[in-house]
Structures are given as structure tokens and as C-alpha cells.
Coordinates of C-alpha atoms in Angstrom, one line a residue:
Chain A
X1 CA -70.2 35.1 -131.0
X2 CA -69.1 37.7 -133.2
X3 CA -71.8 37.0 -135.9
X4 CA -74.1 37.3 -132.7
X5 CA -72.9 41.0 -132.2
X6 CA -73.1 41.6 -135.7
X7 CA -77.0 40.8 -136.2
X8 CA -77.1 42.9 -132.8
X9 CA -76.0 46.1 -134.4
X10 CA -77.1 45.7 -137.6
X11 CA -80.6 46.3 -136.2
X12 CA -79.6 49.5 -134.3
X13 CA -77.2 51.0 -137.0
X14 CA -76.9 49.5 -140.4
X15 CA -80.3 48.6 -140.8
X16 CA -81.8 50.8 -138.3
X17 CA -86.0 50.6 -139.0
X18 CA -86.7 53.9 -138.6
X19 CA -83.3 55.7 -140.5
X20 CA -82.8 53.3 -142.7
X21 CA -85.4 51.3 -143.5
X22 CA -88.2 53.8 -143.3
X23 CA -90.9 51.5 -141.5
X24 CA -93.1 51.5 -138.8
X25 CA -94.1 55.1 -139.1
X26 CA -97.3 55.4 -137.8
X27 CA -96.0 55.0 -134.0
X28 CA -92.9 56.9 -135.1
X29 CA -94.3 60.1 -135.4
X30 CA -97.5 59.3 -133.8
X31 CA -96.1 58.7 -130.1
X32 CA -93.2 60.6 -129.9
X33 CA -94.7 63.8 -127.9
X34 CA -92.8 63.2 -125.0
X35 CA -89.9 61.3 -124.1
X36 CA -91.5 58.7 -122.0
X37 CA -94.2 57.7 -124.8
X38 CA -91.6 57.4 -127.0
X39 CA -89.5 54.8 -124.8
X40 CA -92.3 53.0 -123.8
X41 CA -93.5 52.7 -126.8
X42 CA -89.9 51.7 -128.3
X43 CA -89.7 49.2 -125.5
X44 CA -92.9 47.8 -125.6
X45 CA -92.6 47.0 -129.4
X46 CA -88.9 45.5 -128.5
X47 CA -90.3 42.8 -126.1
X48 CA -93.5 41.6 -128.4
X49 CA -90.9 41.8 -131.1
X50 CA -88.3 39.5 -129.9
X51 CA -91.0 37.2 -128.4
X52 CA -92.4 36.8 -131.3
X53 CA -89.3 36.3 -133.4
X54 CA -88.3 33.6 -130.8
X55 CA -91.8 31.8 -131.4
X56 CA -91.8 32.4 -134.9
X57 CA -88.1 31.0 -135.3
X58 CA -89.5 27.8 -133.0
X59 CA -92.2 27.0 -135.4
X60 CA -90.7 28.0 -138.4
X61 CA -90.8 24.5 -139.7
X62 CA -94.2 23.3 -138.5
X63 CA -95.6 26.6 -140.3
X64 CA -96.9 25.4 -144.0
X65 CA -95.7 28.7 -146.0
X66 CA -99.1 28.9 -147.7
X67 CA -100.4 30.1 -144.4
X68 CA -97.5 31.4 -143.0
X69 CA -98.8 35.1 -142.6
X70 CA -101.4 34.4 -141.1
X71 CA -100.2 32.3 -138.3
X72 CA -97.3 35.5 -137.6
X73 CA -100.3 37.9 -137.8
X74 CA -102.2 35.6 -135.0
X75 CA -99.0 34.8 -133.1
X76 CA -97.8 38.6 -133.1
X77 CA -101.5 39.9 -131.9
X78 CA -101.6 37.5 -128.9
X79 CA -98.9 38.9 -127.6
X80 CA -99.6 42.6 -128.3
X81 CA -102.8 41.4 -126.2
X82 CA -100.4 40.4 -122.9
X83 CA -98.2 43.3 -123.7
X84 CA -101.6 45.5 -123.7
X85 CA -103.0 44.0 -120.8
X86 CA -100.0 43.9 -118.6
X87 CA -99.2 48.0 -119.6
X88 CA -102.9 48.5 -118.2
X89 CA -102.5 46.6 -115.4
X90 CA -98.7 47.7 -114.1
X91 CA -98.4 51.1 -115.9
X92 CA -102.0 52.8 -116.1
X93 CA -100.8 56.4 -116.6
X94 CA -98.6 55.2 -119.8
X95 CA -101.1 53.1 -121.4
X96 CA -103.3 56.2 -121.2
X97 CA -101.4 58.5 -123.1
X98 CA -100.5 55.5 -125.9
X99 CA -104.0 54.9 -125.8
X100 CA -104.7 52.8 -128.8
X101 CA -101.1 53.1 -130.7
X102 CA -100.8 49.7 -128.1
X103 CA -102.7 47.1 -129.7
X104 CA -101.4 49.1 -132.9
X105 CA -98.5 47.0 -132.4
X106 CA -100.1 44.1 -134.3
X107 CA -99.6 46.1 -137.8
X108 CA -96.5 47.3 -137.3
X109 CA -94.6 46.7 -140.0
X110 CA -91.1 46.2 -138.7
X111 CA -92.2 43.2 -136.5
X112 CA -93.9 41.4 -139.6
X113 CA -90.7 42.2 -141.6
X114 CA -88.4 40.3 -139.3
X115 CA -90.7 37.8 -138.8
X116 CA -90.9 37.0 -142.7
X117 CA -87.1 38.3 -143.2
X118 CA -85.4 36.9 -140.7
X119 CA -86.6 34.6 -138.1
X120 CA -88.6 32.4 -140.6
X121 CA -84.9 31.8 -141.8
X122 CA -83.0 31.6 -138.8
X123 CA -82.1 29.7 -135.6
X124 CA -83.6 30.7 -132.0
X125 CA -80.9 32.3 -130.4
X126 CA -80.2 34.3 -133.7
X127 CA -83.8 35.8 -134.2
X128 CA -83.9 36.7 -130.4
X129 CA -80.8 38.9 -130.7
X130 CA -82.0 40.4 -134.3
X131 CA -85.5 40.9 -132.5
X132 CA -83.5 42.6 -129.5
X133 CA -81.0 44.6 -131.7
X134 CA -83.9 45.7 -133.8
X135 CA -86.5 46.6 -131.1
X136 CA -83.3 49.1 -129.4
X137 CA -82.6 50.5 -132.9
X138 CA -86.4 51.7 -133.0
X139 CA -86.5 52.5 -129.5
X140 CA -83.3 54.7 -129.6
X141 CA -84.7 56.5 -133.1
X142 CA -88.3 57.1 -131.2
X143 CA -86.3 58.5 -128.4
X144 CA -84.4 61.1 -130.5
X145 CA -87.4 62.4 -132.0
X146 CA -89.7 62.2 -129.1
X147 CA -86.9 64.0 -127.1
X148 CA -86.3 66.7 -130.0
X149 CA -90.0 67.2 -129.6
X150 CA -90.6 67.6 -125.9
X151 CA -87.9 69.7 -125.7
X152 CA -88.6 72.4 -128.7
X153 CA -92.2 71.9 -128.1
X154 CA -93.3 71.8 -124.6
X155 CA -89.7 73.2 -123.3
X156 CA -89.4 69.9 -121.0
X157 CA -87.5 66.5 -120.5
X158 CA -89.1 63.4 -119.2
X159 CA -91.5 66.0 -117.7
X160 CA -88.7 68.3 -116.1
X161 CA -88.8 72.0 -117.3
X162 CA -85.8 73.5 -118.8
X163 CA -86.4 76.6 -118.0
X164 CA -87.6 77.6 -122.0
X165 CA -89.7 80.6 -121.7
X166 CA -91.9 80.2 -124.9
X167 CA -91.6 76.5 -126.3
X168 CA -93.0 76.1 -129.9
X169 CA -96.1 74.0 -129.3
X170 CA -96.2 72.9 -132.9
X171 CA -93.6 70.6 -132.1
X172 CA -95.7 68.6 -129.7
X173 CA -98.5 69.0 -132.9
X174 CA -98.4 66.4 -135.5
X175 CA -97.1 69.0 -138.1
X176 CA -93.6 69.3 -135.9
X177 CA -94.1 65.5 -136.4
X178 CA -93.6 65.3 -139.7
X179 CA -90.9 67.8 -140.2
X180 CA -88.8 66.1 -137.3
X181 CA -88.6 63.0 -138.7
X182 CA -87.9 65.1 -142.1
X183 CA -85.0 67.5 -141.1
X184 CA -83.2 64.2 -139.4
X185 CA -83.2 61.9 -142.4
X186 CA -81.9 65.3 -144.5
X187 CA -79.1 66.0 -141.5
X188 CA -77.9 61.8 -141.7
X189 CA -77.9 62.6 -145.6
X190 CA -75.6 65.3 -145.6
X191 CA -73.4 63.2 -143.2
X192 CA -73.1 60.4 -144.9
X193 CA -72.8 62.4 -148.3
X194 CA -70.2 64.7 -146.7
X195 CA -68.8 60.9 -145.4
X196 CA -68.8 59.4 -149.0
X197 CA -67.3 62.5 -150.3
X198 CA -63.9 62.2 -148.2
X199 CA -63.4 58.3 -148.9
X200 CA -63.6 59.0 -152.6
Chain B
X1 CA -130.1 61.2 -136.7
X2 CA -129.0 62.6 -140.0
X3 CA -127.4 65.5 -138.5
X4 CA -125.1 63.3 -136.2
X5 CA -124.0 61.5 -139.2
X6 CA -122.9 64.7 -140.9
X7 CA -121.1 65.9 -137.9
X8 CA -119.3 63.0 -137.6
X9 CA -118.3 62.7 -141.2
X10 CA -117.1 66.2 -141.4
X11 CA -115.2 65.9 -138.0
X12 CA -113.7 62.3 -139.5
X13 CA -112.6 64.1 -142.6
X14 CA -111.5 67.6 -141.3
X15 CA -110.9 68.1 -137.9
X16 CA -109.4 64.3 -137.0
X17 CA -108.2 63.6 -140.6
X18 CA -106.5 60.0 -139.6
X19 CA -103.4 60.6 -141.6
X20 CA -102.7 64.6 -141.1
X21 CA -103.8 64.8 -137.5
X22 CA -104.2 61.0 -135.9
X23 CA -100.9 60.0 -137.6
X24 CA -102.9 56.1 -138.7
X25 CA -102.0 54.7 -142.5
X26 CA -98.5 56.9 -142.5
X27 CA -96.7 53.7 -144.2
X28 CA -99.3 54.4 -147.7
X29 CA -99.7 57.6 -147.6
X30 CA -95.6 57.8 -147.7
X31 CA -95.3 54.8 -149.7
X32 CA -98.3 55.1 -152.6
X33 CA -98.1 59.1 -153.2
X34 CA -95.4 59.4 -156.1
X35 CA -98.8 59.5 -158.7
X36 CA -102.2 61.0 -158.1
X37 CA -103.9 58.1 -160.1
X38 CA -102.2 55.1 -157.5
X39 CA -103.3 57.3 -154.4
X40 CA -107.0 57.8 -155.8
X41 CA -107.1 54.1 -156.6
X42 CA -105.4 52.9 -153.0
X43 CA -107.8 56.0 -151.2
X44 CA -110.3 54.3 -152.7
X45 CA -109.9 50.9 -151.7
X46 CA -108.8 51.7 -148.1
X47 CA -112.3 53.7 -147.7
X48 CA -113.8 50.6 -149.0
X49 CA -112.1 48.1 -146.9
X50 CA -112.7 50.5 -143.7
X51 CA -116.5 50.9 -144.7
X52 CA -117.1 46.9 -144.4
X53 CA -114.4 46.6 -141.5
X54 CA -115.9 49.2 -139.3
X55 CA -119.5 47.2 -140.0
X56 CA -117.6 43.6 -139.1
X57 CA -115.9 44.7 -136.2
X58 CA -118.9 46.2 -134.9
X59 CA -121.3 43.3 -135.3
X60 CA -118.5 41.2 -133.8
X61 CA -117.7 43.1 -130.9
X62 CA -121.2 43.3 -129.7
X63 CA -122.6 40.0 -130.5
X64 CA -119.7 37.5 -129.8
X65 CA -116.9 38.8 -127.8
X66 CA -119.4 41.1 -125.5
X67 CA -121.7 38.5 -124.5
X68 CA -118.9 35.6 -124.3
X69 CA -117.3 38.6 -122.1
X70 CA -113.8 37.8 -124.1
X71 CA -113.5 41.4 -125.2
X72 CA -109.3 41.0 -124.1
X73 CA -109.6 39.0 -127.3
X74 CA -110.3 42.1 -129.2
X75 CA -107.1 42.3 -131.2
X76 CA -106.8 39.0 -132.2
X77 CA -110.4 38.5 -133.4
X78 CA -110.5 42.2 -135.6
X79 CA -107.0 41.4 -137.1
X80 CA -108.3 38.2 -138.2
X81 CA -111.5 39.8 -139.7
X82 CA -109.7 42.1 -141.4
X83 CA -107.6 39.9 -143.0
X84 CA -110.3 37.5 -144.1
X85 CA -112.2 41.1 -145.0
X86 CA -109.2 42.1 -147.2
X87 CA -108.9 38.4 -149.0
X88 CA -112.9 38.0 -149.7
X89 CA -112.3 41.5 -151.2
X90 CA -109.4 40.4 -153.3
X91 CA -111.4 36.9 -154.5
X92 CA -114.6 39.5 -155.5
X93 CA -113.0 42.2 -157.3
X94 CA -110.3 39.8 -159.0
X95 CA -113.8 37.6 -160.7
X96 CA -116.6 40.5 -160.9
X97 CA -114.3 43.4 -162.0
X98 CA -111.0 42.4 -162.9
X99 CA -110.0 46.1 -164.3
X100 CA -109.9 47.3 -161.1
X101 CA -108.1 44.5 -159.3
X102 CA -105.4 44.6 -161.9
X103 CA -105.5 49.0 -161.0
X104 CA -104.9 48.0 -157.8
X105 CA -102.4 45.3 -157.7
X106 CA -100.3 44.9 -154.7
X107 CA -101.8 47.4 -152.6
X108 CA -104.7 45.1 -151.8
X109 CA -103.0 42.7 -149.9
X110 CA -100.7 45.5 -148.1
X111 CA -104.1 47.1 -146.7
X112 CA -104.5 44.6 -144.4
X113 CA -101.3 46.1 -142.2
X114 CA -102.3 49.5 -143.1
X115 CA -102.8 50.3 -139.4
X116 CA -105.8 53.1 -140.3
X117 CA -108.3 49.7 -140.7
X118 CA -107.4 47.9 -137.6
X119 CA -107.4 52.1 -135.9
X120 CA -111.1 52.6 -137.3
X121 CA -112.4 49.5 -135.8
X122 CA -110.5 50.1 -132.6
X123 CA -111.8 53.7 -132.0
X124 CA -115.6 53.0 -133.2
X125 CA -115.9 50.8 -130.3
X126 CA -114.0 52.8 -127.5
X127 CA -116.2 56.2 -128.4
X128 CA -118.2 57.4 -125.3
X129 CA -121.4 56.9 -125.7
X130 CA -120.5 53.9 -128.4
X131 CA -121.1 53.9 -132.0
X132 CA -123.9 52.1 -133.0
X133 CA -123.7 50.0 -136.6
X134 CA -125.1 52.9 -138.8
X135 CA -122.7 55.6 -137.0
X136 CA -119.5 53.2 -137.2
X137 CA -119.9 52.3 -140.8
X138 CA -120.1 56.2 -141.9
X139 CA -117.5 56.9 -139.2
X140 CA -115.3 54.5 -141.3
X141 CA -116.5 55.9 -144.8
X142 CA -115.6 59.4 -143.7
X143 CA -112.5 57.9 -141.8
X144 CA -111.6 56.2 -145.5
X145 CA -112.5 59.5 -147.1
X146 CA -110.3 61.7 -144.8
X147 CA -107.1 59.5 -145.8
X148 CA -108.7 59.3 -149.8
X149 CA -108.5 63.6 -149.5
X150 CA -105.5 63.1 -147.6
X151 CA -103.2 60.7 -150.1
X152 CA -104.7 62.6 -152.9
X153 CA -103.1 66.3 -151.7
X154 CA -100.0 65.1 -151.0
X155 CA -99.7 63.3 -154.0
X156 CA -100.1 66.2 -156.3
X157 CA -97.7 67.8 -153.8
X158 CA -95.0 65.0 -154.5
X159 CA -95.3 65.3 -158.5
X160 CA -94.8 69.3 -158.8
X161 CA -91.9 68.2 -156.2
X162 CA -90.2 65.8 -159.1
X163 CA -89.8 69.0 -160.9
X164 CA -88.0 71.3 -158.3
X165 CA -85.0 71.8 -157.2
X166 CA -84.2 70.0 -154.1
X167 CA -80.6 70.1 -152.2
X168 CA -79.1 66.5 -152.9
X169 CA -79.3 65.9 -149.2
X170 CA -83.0 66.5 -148.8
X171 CA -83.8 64.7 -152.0
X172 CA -86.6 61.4 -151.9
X173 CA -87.9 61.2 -148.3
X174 CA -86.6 64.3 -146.5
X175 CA -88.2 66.6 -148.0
X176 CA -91.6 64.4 -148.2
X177 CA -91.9 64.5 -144.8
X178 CA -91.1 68.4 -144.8
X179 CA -93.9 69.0 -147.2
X180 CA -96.3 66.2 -145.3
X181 CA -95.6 68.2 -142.4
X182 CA -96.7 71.6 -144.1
X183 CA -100.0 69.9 -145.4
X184 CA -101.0 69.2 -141.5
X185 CA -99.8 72.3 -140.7
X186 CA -102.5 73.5 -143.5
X187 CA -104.9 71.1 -141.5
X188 CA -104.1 72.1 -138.3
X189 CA -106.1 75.3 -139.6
X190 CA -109.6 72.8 -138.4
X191 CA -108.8 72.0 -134.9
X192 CA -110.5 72.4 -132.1
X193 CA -114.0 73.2 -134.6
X194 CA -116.9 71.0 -133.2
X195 CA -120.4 70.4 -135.3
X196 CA -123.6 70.4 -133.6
X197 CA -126.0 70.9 -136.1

């Protein structure tokens, strides 16, 4: 149980895809305009990521490794496909405004990497929970940008206004996407350097 | 005809540069931009790759999935192209002109997740009124081209950085994404222009 919980937060802290391990950018900075793109894209990439770890994990002995990429790519696109079709169905308004950042799914890097790191390797139960711990620790990283962002740049959260008289738009723009993303990394660095200093 | 072409190539490049504005193929243009000679040699094979995926997906979309009416299988049938794309290109270059294959190394392979290929494809097809085969292949040159000028700046950017003086904190990534961010801040300077020649 304990090595359960420990795969769990490894994927939101230790590891965390977006701090740490500095993948998946694209819908990183490309999404996270507003709060609610960011967590629906977080959680949308969480449930075709833990599905697909779970299939992956199932298979991972019937899969000849000559071909194994292959086979992830095509299991890891079908269901970005249900994903995609069920947002457009259920949730119109959000599949809008992630428009085609939904079916970008299929290349994101993060859900290849545990499929080929981790749940090629590992039993059912434990690739579900690193798919789940994973998919959170990207979805609570796209939520602090994407709330950063709405809130500097369109003076709002979750589409309430905060009463900000002029909000920087550039924030919203993909400039303020880039230095986000930037001045957070640099702000965990002097933390952990400032961290590592006292220990030694 | 001519002039459409232009105006799309120009807007593709400069006014919706896919890395600086639509935020598509972030993971190389972080990850291959230490040396100008690696991001001219990746630029280049990305624009090539996007050139012949653009045509694929194209000829695909409207003369399988459209008339089987399985366009929901969309994703599934351009990742596979692209792959088998990406491999066919790997098998040619690595027999006809093995000095660039070697240039290019791992990166091949890696272009096949670079999300900019599968994005091209994606967008040719959803434009309003669609692309036809001549306007989606130059849409994906110029496409290629925007993240070729794109990868190339910010890798000349990254190597005077070496050199500098950069608070220990701030060092490696940080402070990429602080100068990325002034380069599409530099870019920003072509929005909202529209060609009609």
C-alpha cells in the first residue's frame, strides 16, 4: 500500500511532468489562458493517460518490443478519439476554446513516457495509480499557470472578475506564456537552492 | 492563385508563427536550440516532414476517410501516416544521402511526436473554406519555415546566453523561457496584419 502512495506522489511532486521533468509543453503553455482550459485540459490528459497506462500495462506481454511504439501510439490515439468525441458531445463550450490542443493529446510526450517508462514494466494496479498520480501532477502545474495567467492577464478567476481595473493582457498572449512558465521554474530554483543551502 | 499562396505563406510564417504564437513543436524548439547548426538541420527536416505530411493527410482525408464517412477516425489514421511518413524518410535519407541522416541523428525519429506535424495536418483540413492539396502543402512549407526561422532565433539567442551572467537560480531553463517569451513578444509585433494581395 505504501509503495502504492509512493508511485502516487511521485508523479505529482518528485517527478512532477511539468516542474521537473520539463515535458509536455506544448499544452502547458498553449492552454493555460484561463483557469478552466487549463483543468480541463489537465483532466482530460489524466483520464486518456491512466487508460492507456492500464491497457498498455495489460498487454505489455503480448506487445513484440520491435513494434511496441507503434501499438502505444495507436492505443493512446483511440482513446484521445473517445476522449475528443465525448468533450464534443457533453462539454461543447470547452472543446471550443481547446479546439485542436484535444486530439493534440496523442503526441504528448508525458503519456508516451509512462507508457514506455513505466507501465510497459509494471503491474495493472501500479500503472493505473502512476497514470493517476501523474495526470494530477500536470493538471495541478496547468492550473497554477493557467490561474497566474487569467488572473494578471484578464483580471478574472474561472470567469469571475476581481475587481482589477487594468489587467495586463499580455499575460493571456503567448509571450506571458513563456515568461510564466519561466519565472516559476527560477522561483522553485531559488527554493530548493535556498533548501539545499540550510541542510548543508 | 499565386497571390493566395503568398498570403498564406507569409501569414504561416509571421503572423501565426506555430511555435511563437500557436505554441505547436515547443518540446524542439526547447530541446534542440543550444547550437544554431542542430536547429537549422532539425528546422529543416521538420519543414520537410510537414511538406509531405500536409500532402498525405490531405489526400487521405478526402479520398478515404470522407467518402467511408469515418472522419472520427481522423487521429488515428494521420498519427499512423506520420509515423510511417517519418520512417520511409528515415530508410531514404539513411541509403541516398547518408551525410545528412548521420547530421540529423536522433531527431528524426523524435519528429514524429513533435506535435507541430500532427497540428499542420489537423488545421489544413479544419480551415473554412478547406485547403485544397496545392494550398495545404505550402501551408505546411511555410508552417515548417515559420518553426525553421523560429528555432534558428532562439538558438542564436541561447549561445550569446552561455556567455552571460545569469543568477544561479535562473540558470538552464528559466531563463530560456524568459528569453523565448521576449522573442514572441518581438513577434507579437505581426498580429492582427492580414494579406490580401
Amino acid at each position: 500500500m505504501s509503495d502504492l502512495l509512493k508511485t502516487f506522489k511521485n508523479g505529482l511532486f518528485d517527478e512532477n511532468p511539468t516542474f521537473v521533468q520539463l515535458i509536455g509543453m506544448c499544452p502547458t503553455l498553449a492552454v493555460t489562458t484561463s483557469l478552466a482550459n487549463g483543468i480541463g485540459m489537465g483532466l482530460s490528459a489524466t483520464v486518456v493517460l491512466t487508460l492507456s497506462n492500464i491497457m498498455i500495462s495489460l498487454l505489455r506481454r503480448l506487445i513484440p518490443s520491435k513494434v511496441r511504439i507503434a501499438a502505444y501510439v495507436a492505443i493512446i490515439a483511440t482513446f484521445v478519439t473517445v476522449i475528443d468525441l465525448l468533450l464534443q458531445a457533453f462539454l461543447p463550450s470547452l472543446s471550443d476554446s481547446l479546439g485542436i490542443f484535444i486530439p493534440l493529446i496523442v503526441v504528448n510526450c508525458i503519456i508516451l513516457a509512462r507508457a514506455e517508462a513505466f507501465a510497459s514494466k509494471n503491474g495493472v494496479v501500479k500503472s493505473a495509480v502512476d497514470g493517476l498520480g501523474m495526470g494530477l501532477g500536470f493538471t495541478m502545474a496547468l492550473s497554477l499557470i493557467s490561474a497566474i495567467r487569467e488572473i494578471l492577464g484578464a483580471g478574472t478567476i474561472l470567469g469571475y472578475p476581481l475587481g482589477i481595473s487594468a489587467p495586463a493582457t499580455v499575460m493571456i498572449l503567448p509571450p506571458g506564456g513563456f515568461l510564466t512558465l519561466g519565472l516559476i521554474l527560477g522561483v522553485m530554483n531559488v527554493i530548493k537552492n535556498r533548501r539545499g543551502g540550510k541542510k548543508s | 492563385m499565386i497571390a493566395k499562396l503568398l498570403a498564406i505563406s507569409l501569414t504561416a510564417i509571421f503572423v501565426q508563427n506555430f511555435v511563437l504564437v500557436k505554441f505547436l513543436g515547443i518540446c524542439p524548439f526547447l530541446g534542440v536550440s543550444k547550437k544554431v547548426d542542430t536547429a537549422l538541420g532539425m528546422g529543416m527536416a521538420v519543414t520537410f516532414v510537414m511538406t509531405l505530411a500536409s500532402m498525405m493527410t490531405y489526400l487521405c482525408q478526402n479520398y478515404i476517410l470522407a467518402p467511408l464517412r469515418i472522419e472520427y477516425m481522423q487521429t488515428i489514421a494521420f498519427i499512423v501516416i506520420i509515423a510511417a511518413l517519418v520512417q520511409f524518410v528515415e530508410m531514404f535519407l539513411q541509403k541516398y544521402i547518408p551525410s545528412l541522416y548521420s547530421a540529423l541523428g536522433i531527431y528524426l525519429p523524435l519528429i514524429t511526436t513533435n506535435c507541430a506535424v500532427l497540428g499542420v495536418a489537423l488545421l489544413n483540413i479544419q480551415q473554412d473554406p478547406p485547403y485544397g492539396l496545392i494550398e495545404s502543402m505550402v501551408n505546411g512549407f511555410a508552417s515548417g519555415l515559420g518553426f525553421l526561422l523560429a528555432i534558428v532565433l532562439f538558438a542564436g539567442v541561447r549561445e550569446r546566453l552561455e556567455f552571460s551572467d545569469i543568477p544561479k537560480s535562473f540558470q538552464g531553463f528559466p531563463i530560456a523561457l524568459v528569453s523565448a517569451s521576449l522573442l514572441a513578444l518581438a513577434f507579437m509585433g505581426f498580429s492582427g496584419m492580414s494579406f490580401n494581395f
